[in-house]
Amino acid sequence: MKNQLLIVGASQILTLQGPGRVRRGPEMRRLSILGPNAAVLIEGGLIAAAGAYRQIRRMARRARVLELQGGVLMPGFVDAHTHPVFAGPRLRDFSLRTSGLGYRAVSRRTGGIWSTVGGVRRAEPGQLAELLGQRARLFLEAGTTTIEAKSGYGLDLENELKILEVIGRVGRRGPLEIIPTFLGAHAPPPGGHRQAYVRLLIEKMIPAVCGKKLARFIDVFCERGYFSVKESEKILRAGLAAGLAPRLHAEQLSRLGGARLAAKLGAASADHLDHAAPGDMTALSRAGTAAVLAPASNYFLGARSWPPARALIDAGVPVCLASDFNPGSAPVWNMQFVMSVACTQMRMSPEEAVTAATVNGAYCLGEGRRLGSLEPGKQADLAHMDVDDYREIPYYFGVNHCRMTIKRGNIVYIKR
Ligand SMILES: [Zn+2]
């Protein structure tokens, strides 16, 4: 007999029941909302049913009943882009930027990403696992039940493996589910040994990561001064050949051609896309490559422009929202804030923002059949929000509305 849990009393249940694939265009506005007389039945860690209480009651004779006093019940957030393994915050960068310096100018003064790399290289794996474990709690407390996590602050063989092993260890421990991405190509070493580093990535690092089965995806920071389109293609193809599916940081600071490359390789996602042109969007749409938008970094860096969500959705590109959690440009784990920025600055509707932060994130991580909506057979990953209407989640911004988080059918967080 499997454990049954029946959840009743929510004012709204967002099931996101849908076509069984990633959502595009107008499909992103359909949340499949159930009213106050609905219930969710969980059995053996999976969703058994979501629908009218009258109908579900019959299936739930052995169930423990969890009676909510209102609130919105929805799928846990699937955050498809984070950099969560680092030692400490970058407070000097932050202070300097408030005095008016830009991202690159600050990096020249403080070392930028290299100060984070130094911290990670000096840290013991145990320390990094402890820190990642604390951050995993924060994600869960904000209603996020799955994240993608990138390496990329080691930037040599030993330290990139160290980061991915830490991600694996903390992910296996749970309850936050963590999907690992190898981002050894986050930045080339200073001093101009780019070609040697690309060779090291292809000949040593990718085989080692795959040999130990430490990552599912491979990612490259395709940008002026980082990795060119040509180098990115070489690295991603080497990853593909070794069994790592590609994702790509593309067109974030300038338009270089990363989006076209992502489409050409059939990448799982092209991320940021601030400077993507209409033709890039058509290419992504045709390839079925998702756009992962991370507007919290625009917010934090004080940018005056935002990722072109409207044009991407209208072009038929599946759009996801992610925190981009990292110490340099987006120290935020709360997807509710990301949704708010998406609605107020990028003119996404609240419905599109919910879809982008849940089911579309799941599909773009290759887990859409298992995660991201409240449909029978899927894993029971839920967030209960302290609001009567889901639109209040992005409306009342800057706070954590999450009252309870459920992962694999177990309550893993309750607000005290
Ligand atoms: Zn990133």
CSV table of N, CA, C and O in Angstrom, one decimal, residues 12 29 33 40 47 103 128 137 142 158 166 170 183 237 278 301 314-316 320 323-324 364 368 375 386 401 409 411:
chain,number,residue,atom,x,y,z
A,12,GLN,N,-6.9,28.4,-5.1
A,12,GLN,CA,-6.7,28.1,-6.6
A,12,GLN,C,-5.7,27.0,-6.6
A,12,GLN,O,-4.7,27.0,-5.9
A,29,ARG,N,-0.3,30.9,-21.9
A,29,ARG,CA,-1.2,31.7,-21.1
A,29,ARG,C,-2.2,30.7,-20.4
A,29,ARG,O,-3.0,31.2,-19.6
A,33,ILE,N,-6.6,26.2,-14.3
A,33,ILE,CA,-6.8,26.5,-12.9
A,33,ILE,C,-8.0,25.8,-12.4
A,33,ILE,O,-9.1,25.9,-13.0
A,40,VAL,N,-5.8,17.9,-4.7
A,40,VAL,CA,-4.7,17.1,-5.3
A,40,VAL,C,-4.5,15.9,-4.5
A,40,VAL,O,-4.3,15.9,-3.3
A,47,ILE,N,1.9,12.5,-8.4
A,47,ILE,CA,0.5,13.0,-8.5
A,47,ILE,C,-0.4,11.9,-9.0
A,47,ILE,O,-0.1,11.3,-10.1
A,103,TYR,N,30.1,46.9,-15.5
A,103,TYR,CA,30.5,45.5,-15.1
A,103,TYR,C,32.0,45.3,-15.5
A,103,TYR,O,32.8,44.8,-14.7
A,128,LEU,N,32.4,23.8,0.4
A,128,LEU,CA,31.5,24.1,-0.8
A,128,LEU,C,30.2,23.4,-0.7
A,128,LEU,O,29.1,23.9,-1.0
A,137,ARG,N,18.5,25.0,0.7
A,137,ARG,CA,17.4,25.3,1.6
A,137,ARG,C,16.6,26.6,1.2
A,137,ARG,O,15.4,26.6,1.2
A,142,ALA,N,11.7,29.2,-1.0
A,142,ALA,CA,11.1,30.1,-2.0
A,142,ALA,C,10.2,29.4,-3.0
A,142,ALA,O,9.7,30.0,-3.9
A,158,GLU,N,41.0,20.1,-12.2
A,158,GLU,CA,40.8,19.6,-10.8
A,158,GLU,C,39.6,20.4,-10.1
A,158,GLU,O,38.7,19.7,-9.5
A,166,VAL,N,30.7,18.2,-5.9
A,166,VAL,CA,29.9,18.9,-4.8
A,166,VAL,C,28.4,18.9,-5.3
A,166,VAL,O,27.5,18.6,-4.5
A,170,VAL,N,25.4,17.1,-3.1
A,170,VAL,CA,24.3,17.8,-2.5
A,170,VAL,C,23.0,17.4,-3.2
A,170,VAL,O,21.9,17.3,-2.6
A,183,LEU,N,30.3,23.8,-17.2
A,183,LEU,CA,30.5,25.2,-17.8
A,183,LEU,C,32.0,25.5,-17.6
A,183,LEU,O,32.4,26.6,-17.1
A,237,ARG,N,30.4,20.8,-29.7
A,237,ARG,CA,30.4,19.5,-30.5
A,237,ARG,C,31.2,18.4,-29.8
A,237,ARG,O,30.8,17.3,-29.8
A,278,PRO,N,15.5,39.5,-34.8
A,278,PRO,CA,14.3,38.7,-35.2
A,278,PRO,C,14.7,37.4,-35.9
A,278,PRO,O,14.1,36.4,-35.7
A,301,LEU,N,22.5,44.5,-12.4
A,301,LEU,CA,23.5,45.3,-13.0
A,301,LEU,C,23.1,46.7,-13.4
A,301,LEU,O,23.8,47.5,-13.9
A,314,ASP,N,6.2,35.7,-29.2
A,314,ASP,CA,5.4,35.9,-30.5
A,314,ASP,C,6.1,35.2,-31.7
A,314,ASP,O,5.4,34.8,-32.6
A,315,ALA,N,7.4,35.0,-31.6
A,315,ALA,CA,8.1,34.2,-32.6
A,315,ALA,C,7.9,32.7,-32.5
A,315,ALA,O,8.4,31.9,-33.3
A,316,GLY,N,7.3,32.3,-31.4
A,316,GLY,CA,7.0,30.9,-31.1
A,316,GLY,C,8.2,30.2,-30.4
A,316,GLY,O,8.2,28.9,-30.4
A,320,CYS,N,11.5,30.3,-21.0
A,320,CYS,CA,11.7,29.9,-19.6
A,320,CYS,C,12.2,31.1,-18.9
A,320,CYS,O,12.9,32.0,-19.4
A,323,SER,N,16.6,32.2,-12.4
A,323,SER,CA,17.2,33.2,-11.5
A,323,SER,C,18.6,33.6,-12.0
A,323,SER,O,19.0,34.8,-11.7
A,324,ASP,N,19.3,32.7,-12.6
A,324,ASP,CA,20.7,33.0,-12.9
A,324,ASP,C,21.5,33.2,-11.6
A,324,ASP,O,22.6,33.8,-11.6
A,364,CYS,N,12.8,22.2,-20.7
A,364,CYS,CA,14.1,22.6,-21.3
A,364,CYS,C,15.3,21.9,-20.5
A,364,CYS,O,16.4,21.9,-21.0
A,368,GLY,N,10.5,17.3,-18.7
A,368,GLY,CA,9.1,17.7,-18.8
A,368,GLY,C,8.1,16.6,-18.6
A,368,GLY,O,7.0,16.8,-18.2
A,375,GLU,N,0.0,16.9,-13.0
A,375,GLU,CA,-0.7,15.9,-13.8
A,375,GLU,C,-0.4,14.5,-13.4
A,375,GLU,O,0.7,14.2,-12.9
A,386,ASP,N,1.1,31.9,-0.2
A,386,ASP,CA,0.2,32.6,0.8
A,386,ASP,C,-0.6,33.8,0.1
A,386,ASP,O,-0.5,34.9,0.6
A,401,HIS,N,6.3,34.6,-0.8
A,401,HIS,CA,4.9,34.2,-0.5
A,401,HIS,C,4.9,32.7,-0.2
A,401,HIS,O,3.8,32.2,0.2
A,409,GLY,N,6.4,14.3,-2.9
A,409,GLY,CA,5.3,14.0,-2.0
A,409,GLY,C,5.5,14.2,-0.6
A,409,GLY,O,4.6,14.1,0.3
A,411,ILE,N,6.5,16.9,2.6
A,411,ILE,CA,6.6,18.3,3.0
A,411,ILE,C,8.1,18.6,3.4
A,411,ILE,O,8.6,18.0,4.4
